[in-house]
mmCIF file of C-alpha atoms in Angstrom:
data_model
loop_
_atom_site.group_PDB
_atom_site.id
_atom_site.type_symbol
_atom_site.label_atom_id
_atom_site.label_comp_id
_atom_site.label_asym_id
_atom_site.label_seq_id
_atom_site.Cartn_x
_atom_site.Cartn_y
_atom_site.Cartn_z
ATOM 1 C CA LYS A 119 20.977 -6.618 12.368
ATOM 2 C CA LYS A 120 21.039 -10.089 11.032
ATOM 3 C CA SER A 121 22.043 -10.641 7.440
ATOM 4 C CA ARG A 122 22.219 -13.585 5.043
ATOM 5 C CA THR A 123 25.201 -14.269 2.885
ATOM 6 C CA SER A 124 24.527 -15.207 -0.831
ATOM 7 C CA SER A 125 27.102 -15.337 -3.478
ATOM 8 C CA GLY A 126 29.338 -12.986 -1.450
ATOM 9 C CA CYS A 127 26.538 -10.442 -0.928
ATOM 10 C CA ARG A 128 25.118 -9.493 2.452
ATOM 11 C CA VAL A 129 21.413 -8.671 2.487
ATOM 12 C CA ALA A 130 20.205 -6.755 5.596
ATOM 13 C CA THR A 131 17.097 -8.195 7.074
ATOM 14 C CA PRO A 132 14.823 -5.355 8.236
ATOM 15 C CA GLN A 133 13.989 -5.438 12.028
ATOM 16 C CA PRO A 134 10.223 -6.000 12.656
ATOM 17 C CA ASP A 135 10.087 -3.029 14.956
ATOM 18 C CA GLU A 136 11.704 -0.768 12.455
ATOM 19 C CA VAL A 137 9.319 -1.924 9.833
ATOM 20 C CA ARG A 138 6.363 -1.306 12.087
ATOM 21 C CA ASP A 139 7.716 2.221 12.772
ATOM 22 C CA PHE A 140 8.086 2.734 9.082
ATOM 23 C CA PHE A 141 4.525 1.887 8.339
ATOM 24 C CA GLU A 142 3.317 4.176 11.190
ATOM 25 C CA LEU A 143 5.067 7.088 9.471
ATOM 26 C CA PHE A 144 3.798 5.964 5.990
ATOM 27 C CA ALA A 145 0.216 5.740 7.470
ATOM 28 C CA VAL A 146 0.300 9.315 8.744
ATOM 29 C CA VAL A 147 1.733 10.765 5.549
ATOM 30 C CA GLU A 148 -0.490 8.835 3.230
ATOM 31 C CA ALA A 149 -3.608 9.621 5.452
ATOM 32 C CA CYS A 150 -2.798 13.325 5.154
ATOM 33 C CA VAL A 151 -2.633 13.037 1.327
ATOM 34 C CA THR A 152 -5.776 10.943 1.066
ATOM 35 C CA ARG A 153 -7.730 13.268 3.374
ATOM 36 C CA LEU A 154 -6.654 16.247 1.081
ATOM 37 C CA ALA A 155 -7.690 14.287 -1.986
ATOM 38 C CA ALA A 156 -11.134 13.626 -0.632
ATOM 39 C CA GLN A 157 -11.487 17.243 0.306
ATOM 40 C CA ARG A 158 -10.085 18.813 -2.797
ATOM 41 C CA ARG A 159 -11.296 16.408 -5.644
ATOM 42 C CA THR A 160 -13.461 17.912 -8.363
ATOM 43 C CA ALA A 161 -16.518 16.436 -10.049
ATOM 44 C CA ASP A 162 -14.234 15.603 -12.997
ATOM 45 C CA ASP A 163 -11.868 13.824 -10.564
ATOM 46 C CA VAL A 164 -14.745 11.729 -9.175
ATOM 47 C CA ALA A 165 -15.850 10.690 -12.635
ATOM 48 C CA GLY A 166 -12.252 9.760 -13.594
ATOM 49 C CA PHE A 167 -11.737 7.880 -10.213
ATOM 50 C CA LYS A 168 -14.929 5.943 -10.767
ATOM 51 C CA LEU A 169 -13.628 4.853 -14.207
ATOM 52 C CA LEU A 170 -10.288 4.023 -12.809
ATOM 53 C CA CYS A 171 -11.768 1.953 -10.046
ATOM 54 C CA ALA A 172 -13.952 0.096 -12.519
ATOM 55 C CA GLU A 173 -10.972 -0.676 -14.557
ATOM 56 C CA ILE A 174 -9.007 -1.849 -11.525
ATOM 57 C CA ASP A 175 -11.978 -4.131 -10.698
ATOM 58 C CA ARG A 176 -12.005 -5.486 -14.168
ATOM 59 C CA ARG A 177 -8.338 -6.196 -14.194
ATOM 60 C CA LEU A 178 -8.263 -7.810 -10.734
ATOM 61 C CA ARG A 179 -10.727 -10.482 -11.957
ATOM 62 C CA GLY A 180 -7.945 -11.692 -14.284
ATOM 63 C CA ALA A 181 -5.052 -11.320 -12.033
ATOM 64 C CA GLY A 182 -3.108 -14.337 -10.664
ATOM 65 C CA SER A 183 -3.424 -15.898 -7.234
ATOM 66 C CA ALA A 184 -1.367 -14.850 -4.168
ATOM 67 C CA ASN A 185 1.266 -17.392 -5.142
ATOM 68 C CA ALA A 186 1.424 -16.302 -8.784
ATOM 69 C CA ARG A 187 3.378 -13.134 -7.813
ATOM 70 C CA ASP A 188 1.518 -11.293 -10.463
ATOM 71 C CA PRO A 189 2.910 -7.734 -10.999
ATOM 72 C CA VAL A 190 -0.506 -6.634 -11.946
ATOM 73 C CA TYR A 191 -1.304 -5.961 -8.301
ATOM 74 C CA ARG A 192 1.553 -3.561 -7.835
ATOM 75 C CA ARG A 193 0.680 -1.667 -11.125
ATOM 76 C CA LEU A 194 -3.038 -1.370 -10.049
ATOM 77 C CA ASN A 195 -2.116 -0.282 -6.538
ATOM 78 C CA LEU A 196 0.193 2.341 -8.008
ATOM 79 C CA ALA A 197 -2.481 3.673 -10.430
ATOM 80 C CA PHE A 198 -5.015 3.800 -7.467
ATOM 81 C CA HIS A 199 -2.676 5.713 -5.191
ATOM 82 C CA THR A 200 -1.235 7.984 -7.877
ATOM 83 C CA ALA A 201 -4.693 9.121 -8.725
ATOM 84 C CA ILE A 202 -5.336 9.979 -5.146
ATOM 85 C CA HIS A 203 -2.046 11.837 -4.936
ATOM 86 C CA ARG A 204 -3.108 13.897 -7.966
ATOM 87 C CA TYR A 205 -6.526 14.705 -6.520
ATOM 88 C CA ALA A 206 -4.890 16.041 -3.297
ATOM 89 C CA ARG A 207 -3.344 19.029 -5.266
ATOM 90 C CA ALA A 208 -0.523 18.923 -2.743
ATOM 91 C CA PRO A 209 2.788 18.093 -4.802
ATOM 92 C CA LEU A 210 5.167 18.365 -1.821
ATOM 93 C CA ALA A 211 3.008 16.153 0.494
ATOM 94 C CA ALA A 212 2.193 13.737 -2.400
ATOM 95 C CA GLY A 213 5.900 13.502 -3.244
ATOM 96 C CA VAL A 214 6.851 12.622 0.352
ATOM 97 C CA ALA A 215 4.122 9.913 0.318
ATOM 98 C CA ALA A 216 5.169 8.615 -3.086
ATOM 99 C CA GLY A 217 8.767 8.317 -1.873
ATOM 100 C CA LEU A 218 7.600 5.936 0.777
ATOM 101 C CA TRP A 219 5.898 3.578 -1.558
ATOM 102 C CA ASP A 220 9.013 1.910 -2.875
ATOM 103 C CA ARG A 221 10.181 1.160 0.609
ATOM 104 C CA SER A 222 6.881 -0.173 1.520
ATOM 105 C CA ASP A 223 6.905 -2.437 -1.575
ATOM 106 C CA PHE A 224 10.381 -3.644 -0.627
ATOM 107 C CA PHE A 225 9.271 -4.647 2.810
ATOM 108 C CA ILE A 226 6.245 -6.319 1.423
ATOM 109 C CA ARG A 227 8.274 -8.271 -1.029
ATOM 110 C CA ILE A 228 10.804 -9.461 1.553
ATOM 111 C CA ALA A 229 7.987 -10.557 3.862
ATOM 112 C CA PHE A 230 5.525 -12.067 1.423
ATOM 113 C CA GLY A 231 7.319 -12.297 -1.991
ATOM 114 C CA SER A 232 4.889 -9.945 -3.682
ATOM 115 C CA LEU A 233 1.919 -7.600 -3.286
ATOM 116 C CA TYR A 234 -1.504 -9.294 -3.445
ATOM 117 C CA PHE A 235 -5.054 -7.886 -2.832
ATOM 118 C CA ASN A 236 -6.402 -9.998 -0.265
ATOM 119 C CA ARG A 237 -9.861 -9.430 1.323
ATOM 120 C CA ARG A 238 -8.449 -6.947 3.858
ATOM 121 C CA VAL A 239 -6.768 -4.862 1.169
ATOM 122 C CA LEU A 240 -9.949 -4.862 -1.097
ATOM 123 C CA GLN A 241 -12.071 -3.756 1.961
ATOM 124 C CA ALA A 242 -9.651 -0.986 2.729
ATOM 125 C CA HIS A 243 -9.604 0.211 -0.866
ATOM 126 C CA ALA A 244 -13.440 0.049 -1.011
ATOM 127 C CA GLN A 245 -13.467 2.290 2.130
ATOM 128 C CA MET A 246 -11.044 4.796 0.557
ATOM 129 C CA ARG A 247 -12.960 4.834 -2.680
ATOM 130 C CA ARG A 248 -16.304 5.657 -0.911
ATOM 131 C CA ALA A 249 -14.739 8.436 1.279
ATOM 132 C CA ILE A 250 -12.967 9.996 -1.748
ATOM 133 C CA ILE A 251 -16.080 9.890 -3.920
ATOM 134 C CA GLU A 252 -18.172 11.225 -1.074
ATOM 135 C CA GLY A 253 -15.677 13.999 -0.181
ATOM 136 C CA ASP A 254 -15.219 12.666 3.412
ATOM 137 C CA GLY A 255 -11.669 13.600 4.220
ATOM 138 C CA ALA A 256 -11.684 12.296 7.776
ATOM 139 C CA ALA A 257 -13.018 8.882 6.679
ATOM 140 C CA ALA A 258 -10.548 8.727 3.761
ATOM 141 C CA GLY A 259 -7.594 9.397 5.969
ATOM 142 C CA GLU A 260 -8.754 7.059 8.567
ATOM 143 C CA ALA A 261 -9.272 4.151 5.955
ATOM 144 C CA VAL A 262 -5.809 4.495 4.470
ATOM 145 C CA GLY A 263 -4.037 5.095 7.920
ATOM 146 C CA THR A 264 -5.760 1.930 9.426
ATOM 147 C CA HIS A 265 -5.017 -0.079 6.377
ATOM 148 C CA LEU A 266 -1.313 0.779 6.255
ATOM 149 C CA ARG A 267 -0.887 0.214 10.017
ATOM 150 C CA ALA A 268 -2.367 -3.287 9.479
ATOM 151 C CA VAL A 269 0.049 -3.904 6.567
ATOM 152 C CA GLY A 270 2.939 -2.825 8.792
ATOM 153 C CA THR A 271 1.814 -5.217 11.519
ATOM 154 C CA ALA A 272 1.503 -8.078 9.079
ATOM 155 C CA VAL A 273 4.833 -7.430 7.404
ATOM 156 C CA ALA A 274 6.569 -7.103 10.831
ATOM 157 C CA GLN A 275 4.937 -10.302 12.134
ATOM 158 C CA ARG A 276 6.039 -12.253 8.997
ATOM 159 C CA LEU A 277 9.520 -10.867 9.188
ATOM 160 C CA ALA A 278 9.757 -12.003 12.839
ATOM 161 C CA GLU A 279 8.617 -15.465 11.714
ATOM 162 C CA LEU A 280 11.316 -15.550 8.958
ATOM 163 C CA VAL A 281 14.036 -14.557 11.395
ATOM 164 C CA HIS A 282 13.160 -17.437 13.745
ATOM 165 C CA ALA A 283 12.306 -19.944 10.999
ATOM 166 C CA PRO A 284 14.577 -23.013 11.015
ATOM 167 C CA ARG A 285 17.020 -23.017 7.975
#
């Protein structure tokens, strides 16, 4: 593994293939939890989820650009997925999925500097929202799995570019 030296510290640079593999695992686990959430959510959950999604949409309108590195994106993403984990009513599975979020955020920060809701992320979240509200477990799991695999590919590609970039 390549590493960079800075002030006496060595920072390991994740290998693109390892990152892609991590996101494949993350996609499978999160897809399971999201599928369960869509299947197990209650009418009260749906009402609360709709309110949460409306609040997320409202707060996104005031969030900074991709270059602003606005932490609001991470907080909103965490609120969105925490609600989904709660609706799954599967504490062990949700705990495993939640444990992967910090690693995911770490890889995204290394690759892009911060989390940002680009058009692809917004479309994926819209698909997840619809599927959960409609109780369609298969569509919910597919939406999050496809989304996280795409994130993994983008992160791995960016890391490969950074490794080969002239210094």
